[in-house]
Short mmCIF file of C-alpha atoms in Angstrom, two decimals:
data_model
loop_
_atom_site.label_atom_id
_atom_site.label_comp_id
_atom_site.label_asym_id
_atom_site.label_seq_id
_atom_site.Cartn_x
_atom_site.Cartn_y
_atom_site.Cartn_z
CA MET A 25 16.18 -2.51 -30.16
CA GLY A 26 17.64 0.33 -32.27
CA LEU A 27 18.70 3.43 -30.66
CA GLN A 28 15.97 5.44 -32.47
CA GLN A 29 13.46 3.52 -30.97
CA ARG A 30 14.65 3.27 -27.43
CA GLN A 31 14.78 6.98 -27.65
CA SER A 32 11.39 7.16 -28.59
CA ASP A 33 9.97 4.54 -25.90
CA LEU A 34 11.99 6.89 -23.27
CA ASP A 35 10.02 9.73 -24.74
CA ALA A 36 6.74 8.15 -24.11
CA ALA A 37 7.64 7.17 -20.18
CA ILE A 38 9.03 10.26 -19.35
CA LYS A 39 8.63 13.46 -20.90
CA PRO A 40 8.79 17.14 -19.92
CA ALA A 41 5.10 18.28 -19.79
CA GLN A 42 5.29 21.78 -20.50
CA ALA A 43 7.94 23.18 -23.10
CA ASP A 44 8.67 26.34 -21.34
CA ASP A 45 9.09 24.26 -18.09
CA PRO A 46 12.10 21.43 -18.53
CA TYR A 47 11.39 20.90 -14.54
CA ILE A 48 7.54 19.62 -15.10
CA VAL A 49 7.80 15.83 -16.38
CA GLU A 50 4.90 13.29 -17.31
CA THR A 51 5.79 10.16 -16.11
CA SER A 52 4.31 6.64 -16.14
CA ILE A 53 6.45 5.17 -13.45
CA PRO A 54 4.44 4.67 -10.25
CA PHE A 55 1.86 3.05 -12.14
CA ARG A 56 4.27 0.67 -13.94
CA LEU A 57 5.83 -0.39 -10.65
CA ASP A 58 2.34 -1.00 -8.96
CA ALA A 59 0.72 -3.08 -12.37
CA LEU A 60 3.57 -5.76 -12.16
CA ARG A 61 2.77 -9.25 -10.79
CA TRP A 62 4.88 -10.66 -8.03
CA SER A 63 8.29 -12.17 -8.92
CA GLY A 64 11.93 -13.03 -7.67
CA PHE A 65 12.58 -9.89 -8.07
CA HIS A 66 10.03 -8.42 -5.29
CA THR A 67 11.16 -11.59 -3.16
CA ARG A 68 14.81 -10.98 -3.45
CA VAL A 69 13.97 -6.99 -2.56
CA VAL A 70 12.12 -8.67 0.48
CA LEU A 71 15.00 -11.17 1.66
CA ALA A 72 17.73 -8.46 0.96
CA LEU A 73 16.13 -5.22 2.80
CA GLY A 74 13.86 -7.20 5.32
CA ILE A 75 16.36 -8.81 7.05
CA THR A 76 16.44 -5.66 9.02
CA TRP A 77 14.23 -6.53 11.78
CA VAL A 78 15.87 -10.04 11.67
CA LEU A 79 19.13 -8.25 12.98
CA ASP A 80 17.02 -5.90 15.67
CA GLY A 81 15.13 -9.08 17.05
CA LEU A 82 18.67 -10.86 17.17
CA GLU A 83 20.06 -7.30 19.11
CA VAL A 84 17.41 -6.93 21.21
CA THR A 85 17.23 -10.33 22.21
CA LEU A 86 20.97 -10.26 22.74
CA ALA A 87 20.89 -7.59 24.95
CA GLY A 88 18.25 -9.39 27.26
CA ALA A 89 19.80 -12.77 27.27
CA LEU A 90 23.69 -11.74 28.03
CA SER A 91 22.98 -8.97 30.59
CA GLY A 92 23.74 -11.74 33.14
CA ALA A 93 27.13 -12.71 31.36
CA LEU A 94 28.26 -9.19 31.17
CA LYS A 95 27.84 -9.03 34.96
CA GLN A 96 30.08 -11.68 35.38
CA SER A 97 32.59 -11.08 32.86
CA PRO A 98 35.92 -10.50 34.51
CA THR A 99 36.53 -7.91 32.13
CA LEU A 100 33.36 -5.54 32.24
CA HIS A 101 31.85 -7.05 35.64
CA PHE A 102 28.66 -4.49 35.09
CA SER A 103 26.07 -3.80 37.82
CA ASN A 104 22.74 -4.00 37.12
CA PHE A 105 22.95 -0.06 36.67
CA GLU A 106 25.45 -0.22 34.04
CA VAL A 107 23.46 -3.20 32.14
CA GLY A 108 20.41 -1.08 32.34
CA PHE A 109 22.29 2.25 31.13
CA ALA A 110 24.08 0.43 28.21
CA ASN A 111 20.43 -0.54 27.01
CA SER A 112 19.10 2.61 27.53
CA CYS A 113 22.43 3.88 24.87
CA TYR A 114 20.85 1.60 22.28
CA LEU A 115 17.69 2.99 22.48
CA ALA A 116 18.82 6.39 22.14
CA GLY A 117 21.03 5.53 19.39
CA ALA A 118 18.28 4.26 17.55
CA VAL A 119 16.22 7.06 17.86
CA LEU A 120 18.81 9.77 17.16
CA GLY A 121 19.65 7.55 14.05
CA ALA A 122 15.99 6.95 13.02
CA PHE A 123 16.05 11.15 12.55
CA GLY A 124 19.40 12.05 11.17
CA PHE A 125 19.22 9.14 8.56
CA GLY A 126 15.82 9.89 8.32
CA TRP A 127 16.89 12.98 6.73
CA LEU A 128 19.15 11.78 4.81
CA THR A 129 17.19 9.19 3.16
CA ASP A 130 14.75 11.65 1.93
CA ARG A 131 17.21 14.05 0.54
CA ILE A 132 20.10 11.42 -1.05
CA GLY A 133 18.56 8.58 -1.63
CA ARG A 134 17.14 5.31 -0.24
CA LYS A 135 20.17 3.20 -2.03
CA LYS A 136 22.83 4.64 -0.10
CA LEU A 137 21.44 5.07 3.07
CA PHE A 138 20.88 1.37 3.51
CA PHE A 139 24.12 0.80 2.47
CA ILE A 140 25.56 3.11 4.99
CA THR A 141 23.17 2.23 8.32
CA LEU A 142 24.35 -1.11 7.37
CA ALA A 143 27.82 -0.61 7.27
CA LEU A 144 27.57 1.33 10.61
CA TYR A 145 25.51 -1.77 12.11
CA LEU A 146 28.12 -4.13 11.15
CA THR A 147 31.02 -1.95 12.59
CA ALA A 148 29.62 -1.12 15.68
CA THR A 149 28.55 -5.00 16.49
CA ALA A 150 31.65 -6.15 15.88
CA ALA A 151 33.37 -3.73 17.66
CA THR A 152 30.93 -4.53 20.66
CA ALA A 153 32.56 -7.94 20.96
CA LEU A 154 35.62 -6.10 21.52
CA SER A 155 34.49 -3.48 24.55
CA TRP A 156 36.74 -3.38 27.46
CA SER A 157 34.65 -1.14 29.36
CA LEU A 158 31.45 0.41 30.46
CA ALA A 159 32.14 3.29 28.27
CA SER A 160 33.19 1.62 25.19
CA TYR A 161 30.33 -0.96 25.52
CA ALA A 162 27.54 1.58 26.01
CA LEU A 163 29.23 3.74 22.86
CA PHE A 164 29.71 0.67 20.77
CA ARG A 165 25.66 -0.27 21.41
CA PHE A 166 24.87 3.62 20.96
CA LEU A 167 26.52 2.91 17.02
CA THR A 168 24.52 -0.15 16.67
CA GLY A 169 21.45 1.47 17.64
CA ALA A 170 22.27 4.30 15.31
CA GLY A 171 22.72 2.03 12.86
CA ILE A 172 19.35 -0.09 13.43
CA GLY A 173 17.34 3.23 13.77
CA GLY A 174 18.50 4.39 10.21
CA GLU A 175 17.77 1.17 8.54
CA TYR A 176 14.09 1.26 9.69
CA THR A 177 13.85 4.39 7.60
CA ALA A 178 15.72 3.53 4.74
CA ILE A 179 14.41 0.42 4.34
CA ASN A 180 10.99 0.98 4.56
CA SER A 181 10.73 3.50 2.27
CA THR A 182 12.81 1.56 -0.16
CA ILE A 183 10.22 -1.37 0.27
CA GLN A 184 6.96 0.87 0.10
CA GLU A 185 7.76 1.89 -3.18
CA LEU A 186 9.08 -1.37 -5.00
CA VAL A 187 6.32 -3.25 -3.87
CA PRO A 188 3.08 -3.31 -5.62
CA ALA A 189 -0.15 -1.98 -4.10
CA ARG A 190 -1.99 -5.08 -3.86
CA TYR A 191 0.90 -6.92 -1.61
CA ARG A 192 2.07 -4.09 0.11
CA GLY A 193 0.12 -4.77 3.14
CA TRP A 194 0.59 -8.12 3.98
CA THR A 195 4.46 -7.47 2.91
CA ASP A 196 5.28 -4.79 5.41
CA LEU A 197 3.83 -6.84 8.05
CA ILE A 198 5.60 -10.08 7.30
CA ILE A 199 9.48 -8.00 7.16
CA ASN A 200 8.40 -6.10 10.36
CA GLY A 201 7.55 -9.66 11.91
CA SER A 202 10.56 -11.00 10.46
CA PHE A 203 11.61 -9.33 14.03
CA TRP A 204 11.29 -12.51 15.71
CA ILE A 205 12.93 -14.65 13.80
CA GLY A 206 15.85 -12.60 15.14
CA ALA A 207 14.67 -12.94 18.49
CA ALA A 208 14.48 -17.22 18.45
CA LEU A 209 18.12 -16.75 16.64
CA GLY A 210 18.79 -14.56 19.56
CA ALA A 211 17.31 -16.64 22.05
CA THR A 212 18.93 -19.91 20.63
CA SER A 213 22.33 -18.44 20.18
CA ALA A 214 21.96 -17.22 23.94
CA ILE A 215 21.34 -20.83 25.24
CA VAL A 216 24.67 -22.60 23.64
CA LEU A 217 26.92 -19.25 24.12
CA LEU A 218 26.11 -18.95 27.45
CA ASP A 219 26.82 -22.60 28.78
CA PRO A 220 29.62 -22.76 30.63
CA ASP A 221 30.24 -26.47 29.16
CA TRP A 222 30.79 -25.36 25.53
CA PHE A 223 32.49 -21.37 26.07
CA SER A 224 34.56 -19.14 28.98
CA VAL A 225 31.92 -16.58 30.83
CA ASP A 226 34.21 -13.73 28.60
CA LEU A 227 34.12 -15.31 25.35
CA GLY A 228 30.16 -16.49 24.80
CA TRP A 229 28.95 -12.96 24.68
CA ARG A 230 31.32 -11.74 22.59
CA ILE A 231 31.14 -14.56 20.19
CA ALA A 232 27.47 -13.71 20.41
CA TYR A 233 27.90 -10.16 19.07
CA PHE A 234 29.89 -11.16 16.45
CA THR A 235 27.18 -13.46 15.12
CA GLY A 236 24.95 -10.63 14.45
CA ALA A 237 27.97 -8.75 12.23
CA CYS A 238 28.59 -11.86 10.33
CA LEU A 239 24.61 -11.80 9.61
CA GLY A 240 24.87 -8.38 8.75
CA LEU A 241 28.15 -8.67 6.37
CA VAL A 242 26.11 -11.50 4.12
CA VAL A 243 23.08 -9.17 4.10
CA PHE A 244 25.63 -6.35 2.66
CA VAL A 245 26.42 -8.44 -0.24
CA MET A 246 23.06 -9.28 -0.91
CA ARG A 247 22.02 -5.83 -1.26
CA ILE A 248 24.08 -5.05 -3.95
CA TRP A 249 22.04 -5.45 -6.71
CA ILE A 250 18.92 -3.75 -5.06
CA PRO A 251 18.16 -0.87 -7.29
CA GLU A 252 17.43 2.68 -6.03
CA SER A 253 13.58 3.70 -5.75
CA PRO A 254 12.31 4.91 -9.41
CA ARG A 255 9.79 7.04 -7.83
CA TRP A 256 12.61 9.09 -5.82
CA LEU A 257 14.71 8.94 -8.78
CA ILE A 258 11.87 10.77 -10.85
CA ILE A 259 10.94 13.20 -8.13
CA HIS A 260 14.73 14.24 -7.31
CA GLY A 261 15.66 15.12 -11.47
CA HIS A 262 17.04 11.86 -12.53
CA PRO A 263 14.48 10.81 -14.95
CA ASP A 264 16.81 8.64 -17.12
CA ARG A 265 17.71 6.64 -14.55
CA ALA A 266 14.70 5.61 -12.97
CA ASP A 267 13.09 4.83 -16.88
CA ALA A 268 16.20 2.21 -16.94
CA ILE A 269 15.86 1.10 -13.23
CA MET A 270 12.06 0.50 -14.13
CA CYS A 271 12.85 -1.07 -17.73
CA GLY A 272 15.08 -3.36 -15.77
CA ILE A 273 12.57 -4.53 -13.08
CA GLU A 274 10.04 -5.01 -15.91
CA ARG A 275 12.58 -7.05 -17.85
CA SER A 276 13.37 -9.53 -14.70
CA VAL A 277 9.49 -9.85 -13.98
CA THR A 278 7.89 -10.76 -17.46
CA GLY A 279 11.09 -11.05 -19.69
CA HIS A 280 10.86 -7.38 -21.35
CA ALA A 281 10.45 -3.76 -20.47
CA GLN A 282 6.48 -2.45 -20.79
CA ASN A 283 7.34 -0.24 -23.53
CA GLN A 284 8.86 -2.70 -25.64
CA SER A 285 5.39 -4.96 -25.73
CA ALA A 286 2.19 -5.42 -24.35
CA ALA A 287 2.25 -9.01 -23.55
CA GLY A 288 2.48 -10.82 -20.61
CA GLY A 289 -0.11 -8.97 -18.98
CA GLN A 290 1.25 -5.45 -18.99
CA ALA A 291 -1.01 -2.92 -20.04
CA PRO A 292 1.04 -1.04 -23.07
CA LEU A 293 3.08 2.15 -21.96
CA ARG A 294 1.48 4.65 -23.52
CA SER A 295 -2.33 3.50 -22.65
CA SER A 296 -0.65 3.82 -18.60
CA PRO A 297 -1.63 6.88 -16.24
CA LYS A 298 0.70 9.68 -16.09
CA LEU A 299 1.68 11.58 -13.08
CA ARG A 300 3.07 15.23 -13.76
CA ILE A 301 6.15 16.21 -11.39
CA ARG A 302 8.19 19.18 -10.98
CA MET A 303 11.20 17.77 -9.94
CA ARG A 304 13.14 19.08 -7.12
CA ASP A 305 16.50 18.91 -5.85
CA HIS A 306 15.23 18.23 -2.13
CA THR A 307 12.36 19.38 0.44
CA PRO A 308 12.99 22.20 2.94
CA LEU A 309 12.78 21.01 6.21
CA SER A 310 9.77 23.75 6.95
CA GLU A 311 7.91 22.09 3.97
CA VAL A 312 8.19 18.38 5.80
CA ALA A 313 7.43 19.97 9.07
CA HIS A 314 4.22 21.74 7.46
CA THR A 315 3.06 18.27 5.46
CA LEU A 316 3.00 16.53 8.91
CA PHE A 317 1.84 18.45 10.94
CA GLY A 318 -0.53 20.66 9.07
CA LEU A 319 -1.73 19.18 5.76
CA TYR A 320 -1.78 15.87 7.19
CA ARG A 321 -2.38 16.52 10.86
CA LYS A 322 -5.15 13.97 11.44
CA ARG A 323 -3.11 11.26 9.70
CA SER A 324 0.18 11.87 11.91
CA LEU A 325 -2.19 11.88 15.41
CA VAL A 326 -3.45 8.57 13.80
CA GLY A 327 0.07 7.20 13.84
CA LEU A 328 1.58 8.53 16.69
CA VAL A 329 -1.30 6.88 18.81
CA LEU A 330 -0.57 3.66 16.94
CA MET A 331 3.04 3.57 17.41
CA ILE A 332 3.26 4.79 21.31
CA ALA A 333 0.17 2.24 22.47
CA GLN A 334 2.35 -0.61 20.61
CA ALA A 335 5.68 0.53 21.65
CA PHE A 336 4.76 0.61 25.23
CA PHE A 337 2.58 -2.73 24.89
CA TYR A 338 5.61 -4.41 23.47
CA ASN A 339 8.34 -3.27 25.38
CA ALA A 340 6.55 -3.10 28.73
CA ILE A 341 6.37 -6.91 28.37
CA PHE A 342 8.79 -7.94 26.32
CA PHE A 343 11.62 -6.24 28.42
CA THR A 344 10.13 -7.65 31.38
CA PHE A 345 9.41 -11.02 30.45
CA ALA A 346 12.30 -12.68 32.04
CA LEU A 347 11.56 -10.79 35.51
CA VAL A 348 8.09 -12.27 35.47
CA LEU A 349 9.16 -15.89 34.82
CA ILE A 350 11.78 -15.57 37.16
CA ASP A 351 10.40 -13.43 40.09
CA PHE A 352 6.50 -14.81 40.41
CA TYR A 353 7.35 -18.22 38.70
CA GLY A 354 10.80 -19.44 39.87
CA ILE A 355 12.16 -19.97 36.51
CA GLN A 356 15.82 -20.45 36.69
CA ALA A 357 17.03 -17.20 34.73
CA ASP A 358 19.63 -19.37 32.13
CA ARG A 359 16.31 -21.27 31.06
CA VAL A 360 14.19 -18.39 30.23
CA GLY A 361 15.54 -18.69 26.90
CA TRP A 362 13.71 -21.65 26.27
CA TYR A 363 10.33 -19.37 27.12
CA ILE A 364 11.27 -16.96 24.65
CA LEU A 365 11.32 -19.41 21.34
CA PRO A 366 7.62 -20.21 21.24
CA PHE A 367 6.81 -16.44 22.39
CA ALA A 368 8.82 -15.61 19.01
CA VAL A 369 7.05 -18.21 17.31
CA GLY A 370 3.84 -16.67 18.49
CA ASN A 371 4.92 -13.04 16.80
CA PHE A 372 5.84 -14.58 13.80
CA LEU A 373 2.95 -16.53 12.92
CA GLY A 374 0.74 -13.65 13.35
CA PRO A 375 1.76 -11.22 10.65
CA LEU A 376 2.29 -14.60 8.32
CA VAL A 377 -1.52 -15.88 8.80
CA LEU A 378 -3.40 -12.08 9.62
CA GLY A 379 -1.58 -9.93 6.95
CA ARG A 380 -3.13 -11.18 3.91
CA LEU A 381 -6.54 -9.37 5.34
CA PHE A 382 -4.89 -6.14 5.38
CA ASP A 383 -4.85 -6.19 1.80
CA THR A 384 -8.43 -7.96 1.33
CA LEU A 385 -10.23 -6.78 4.55
CA GLY A 386 -8.37 -3.40 4.92
CA ARG A 387 -6.14 -1.53 6.49
CA ARG A 388 -9.09 0.18 9.18
CA PRO A 389 -11.46 -3.34 10.04
CA MET A 390 -8.06 -4.72 10.50
CA ILE A 391 -6.60 -2.58 12.48
CA ALA A 392 -9.51 -1.78 14.58
CA PHE A 393 -9.85 -5.84 15.33
CA THR A 394 -5.71 -6.11 16.08
CA TYR A 395 -5.11 -3.68 18.71
CA GLY A 396 -8.48 -4.44 20.15
CA ILE A 397 -8.30 -7.98 20.64
CA SER A 398 -4.84 -7.49 21.92
CA GLY A 399 -6.26 -5.25 24.54
CA ILE A 400 -9.10 -7.44 25.82
CA LEU A 401 -6.94 -10.66 25.56
CA LEU A 402 -4.20 -8.57 27.88
CA LEU A 403 -6.77 -7.62 30.23
CA LEU A 404 -8.01 -11.11 30.52
CA SER A 405 -4.40 -12.47 30.95
CA GLY A 406 -3.42 -10.06 33.24
CA TYR A 407 -6.77 -11.09 35.46
CA LEU A 408 -6.18 -14.58 35.43
CA PHE A 409 -2.02 -13.63 36.41
CA GLU A 410 -3.61 -11.80 39.46
CA ILE A 411 -5.57 -14.53 40.75
CA GLY A 412 -2.86 -16.87 40.35
CA ALA A 413 -4.50 -19.53 37.73
CA LEU A 414 -1.60 -19.59 35.54
CA ASN A 415 1.53 -21.63 35.62
CA ALA A 416 4.84 -20.52 33.83
CA THR A 417 3.65 -22.90 30.89
CA THR A 418 0.32 -21.76 30.62
CA GLN A 419 1.52 -17.41 30.86
CA THR A 420 3.44 -18.12 28.08
CA ILE A 421 0.83 -19.51 26.11
CA ALA A 422 -1.31 -16.87 26.83
CA TRP A 423 1.18 -14.65 25.65
CA MET A 424 1.89 -16.59 22.46
CA VAL A 425 -1.95 -15.99 21.99
CA ILE A 426 -2.09 -12.36 22.63
CA PHE A 427 1.11 -11.64 20.64
CA PHE A 428 -0.02 -13.65 17.79
CA CYS A 429 -2.66 -10.48 17.32
CA ALA A 430 -0.87 -7.79 18.55
CA SER A 431 2.35 -8.63 15.97
CA PRO A 432 0.40 -7.64 13.36
CA ALA A 433 -1.05 -4.60 14.93
CA ALA A 434 2.55 -3.74 15.87
CA SER A 435 3.67 -4.00 12.26
CA ALA A 436 0.49 -2.16 10.80
CA ALA A 437 1.32 0.91 12.87
CA TYR A 438 4.79 0.95 10.51
CA LEU A 439 2.90 0.09 7.60
CA THR A 440 0.95 2.96 8.58
CA VAL A 441 3.40 5.64 8.84
CA SER A 442 5.64 4.98 5.83
CA GLU A 443 2.29 4.81 3.55
CA ASN A 444 0.22 7.58 4.64
CA PHE A 445 2.72 11.04 3.30
CA PRO A 446 3.86 12.02 0.50
CA LEU A 447 7.22 10.55 -0.94
CA GLU A 448 9.05 13.59 -0.27
CA VAL A 449 8.79 13.51 3.45
CA ARG A 450 7.98 9.24 3.59
CA ALA A 451 11.38 8.29 5.22
CA LEU A 452 11.24 11.12 7.54
CA ALA A 453 7.92 10.77 8.96
CA ILE A 454 8.76 7.09 9.72
CA ALA A 455 11.77 7.97 11.80
CA VAL A 456 9.50 10.80 13.80
CA PHE A 457 7.10 8.36 14.24
CA TYR A 458 9.12 5.74 15.36
CA ALA A 459 11.32 7.95 17.48
CA VAL A 460 8.80 9.43 19.19
CA GLY A 461 6.29 6.09 19.71
CA THR A 462 10.01 4.37 20.84
CA GLY A 463 10.93 7.92 23.02
CA ILE A 464 7.59 7.96 25.05
CA GLY A 465 6.16 3.78 24.79
CA GLY A 466 9.60 2.21 24.23
CA VAL A 467 11.03 4.05 27.70
CA ALA A 468 8.28 4.34 29.42
CA GLY A 469 6.80 0.72 29.67
CA PRO A 470 10.07 -1.30 30.74
CA LEU A 471 10.52 1.58 33.40
CA VAL A 472 6.55 1.39 34.70
CA PHE A 473 6.69 -2.33 34.69
CA GLY A 474 10.00 -3.11 36.33
CA ALA A 475 8.68 -0.85 39.56
CA LEU A 476 5.56 -2.28 39.43
CA ILE A 477 7.08 -5.83 39.23
CA ASP A 478 10.00 -4.94 41.79
CA THR A 479 6.61 -4.31 44.60
CA GLY A 480 6.31 -8.09 44.18
CA SER A 481 2.55 -7.82 44.06
CA ARG A 482 0.75 -9.27 41.30
CA GLY A 483 -2.17 -6.61 41.56
CA SER A 484 0.69 -4.19 41.40
CA VAL A 485 1.35 -5.81 37.55
CA PHE A 486 -1.81 -5.89 36.92
CA THR A 487 -2.29 -2.57 37.18
CA GLY A 488 0.40 -2.25 34.44
CA TYR A 489 -1.47 -4.63 32.05
CA LEU A 490 -4.44 -2.64 32.54
CA LEU A 491 -2.63 0.27 31.47
CA GLY A 492 -1.58 -1.50 28.52
CA ALA A 493 -4.66 -2.81 27.20
CA LEU A 494 -6.45 0.63 27.43
CA LEU A 495 -3.67 1.85 25.37
CA MET A 496 -4.40 -0.72 23.03
CA LEU A 497 -8.17 -0.26 23.08
CA LEU A 498 -7.85 3.13 22.42
CA ALA A 499 -5.42 2.67 19.45
CA ALA A 500 -8.16 0.70 17.98
CA ALA A 501 -10.70 3.14 17.90
CA VAL A 502 -8.65 5.73 16.55
CA GLY A 503 -7.69 3.43 13.85
CA TRP A 504 -11.31 2.60 13.18
CA ARG A 505 -12.17 6.20 13.25
CA TYR A 506 -9.22 7.81 11.57
CA ALA A 507 -7.30 5.56 9.54
CA VAL A 508 -6.86 5.63 5.89
CA ALA A 509 -7.82 3.16 4.02
CA ALA A 510 -4.92 2.69 1.76
CA GLU A 511 -5.42 -1.01 0.68
CA ARG A 512 -4.59 -1.73 -3.19
CA ARG A 513 -4.14 1.53 -3.67
CA PRO A 514 -0.91 3.11 -5.16
CA LEU A 515 0.96 5.40 -2.75
CA GLU A 516 0.51 8.67 -4.95
CA ALA A 517 -2.89 7.95 -4.68
CA VAL A 518 -2.98 7.68 -0.73
CA ALA A 519 -0.77 10.66 -0.52
CA GLN A 520 -0.29 13.09 -3.64
CA PRO A 521 3.14 13.79 -3.74
CA LEU A 522 4.16 17.53 -2.83
CA ALA A 523 6.19 17.80 -6.47
CA SER A 524 2.82 16.67 -8.45
CA VAL A 525 1.58 19.23 -10.78
CA GLU A 526 -2.17 19.23 -11.39
#
C-alpha cells in the first residue's frame, strides 16, 4: 500500500470531528473490534492474560495446604495465629493492590500495568520461598497479594476491551473459572512436595512457592506481544497508535486490515458506526466517584451485592473446607488435598458448561439462576450435614454440585463490574468492588465459619451455611431485578464513555 493510500485510510478510521477542536475525533475502532470473529489472536490473549487466575488459585491453595509445613518448619515454626496473620497480610495486599493499581491502570494504560503487577508477583513469590522469619514471610505475602490484586484490575479491563461482544460473557467466565486449575495444581503440588519421603519439612514448602514464580515467568514472556487496548488509546489521546494496533489485530484475524478490503466477512470501514470522542489525558477521581456512586448508583449496588455474596459464600466454605473434613469426618490433614481436587474440577466445569448461556439466554436470567440455585443447594446440603446424613465422600460430591453452579455465579460478579461502567473508570470500578467484596465477604466468611466450626456443633455450622445461602438468594433477586442485559452488546452501548460527544 502506498503512503498516500495508507494516510487516507487512517483519516477514514480516525479523524477530527470538528476543525476548531482537535481533541474531538470520530472513530470506528470499538465497532471493528466487536465485528471480529474468534481467532488465534483472541485465544492467545485469553491464555496470556487469563492465567492470572491460575496463579491466584495456586497461591490461595498453597497458603492453606502449606500451613502445616510452616508450623513444622525448623526455621519459621509458626503458630496458628501467625499462619492466620500471614494469610491476612496476603488478603490486605490484594485489596490495597487492587485500589492502587486499578487507579494506575485507568491512568497510564492496561499493558504497562499487567507487566508491573506480574513482575511484582514474580519477585514477591520467589522471595517468599526464601523467608527467614514471620516478618519477612508476612511482608512477601503482602506484596504477592498486591501483585495479584493489581492483576485483577489490569487483566479484566484488557480482556473486556479486546474480546468481541458476542463472546465476552463466556470468555470472562472461563477465565475467572480457571482459578480452579490453579487450585488443582496447588493441591497436587502440596501432595507431592509435602511428602517427607521426597523432601524435607523445610524444603518442600519453599519449592512450592518457587513453582508459582516459575509459572509466572513463563506468563511474563507470553505477554510481550499483547497490545495495548485500542479503546484506551483512542480516549487518552493516541489515535495513530490505536489505529495501527487495530489494523494489526485485523490482519492477524482476517489476513488484512478492514480499511484495506471488505472481504472476509468484515464490513467496509466507511460503513462502520462511528463514535465521537473528546480525547483526554486522565479522569479525575471526583469524576470517578460521581460516575460510580451518582450516575451509575444502581449498577454499583448490583455489583456490590453480587461481589459480597459470592466472596462470603466462597471464602467461608473454601477456607474452612479442610477444617470440616478433619473435625467432622476424621480425615487426616495430609489427605485433604485429594478432596480438593474433585472440588476444583466442579468449580472449573461450571463456567465451561454454563458460560455460553450468559451470552445466549442473557445476563439477568443466568445471574439469578446461578446465584439462586447455589443458595438452595447449600441449604439442602447444610441440612443433610446437620442431621449426619453425609460422609466425607458425599459431602465432597455435594460441594462439587453446589460449586458447579456457584462458580459461574462468582465469575458473573466480576463480569458485571467490569462491563457495566465506562472505559475511563473500568479498572478502578473493578478494584473498588473487588476490594469491598473481598474485604467484607472474604474476611467475614472465614472468621464466622471458623468460630462456628470451633464449637464442634453441626447445628452451629448449619447456621453459617444458612447465612451464606440467604446472601446468595438475595443476590439472585437483586440480579434478576436490576442487572443490565449486557449480552452481545458493545461496551460503549452498555456504558457510554465519559469522553463521548453527542
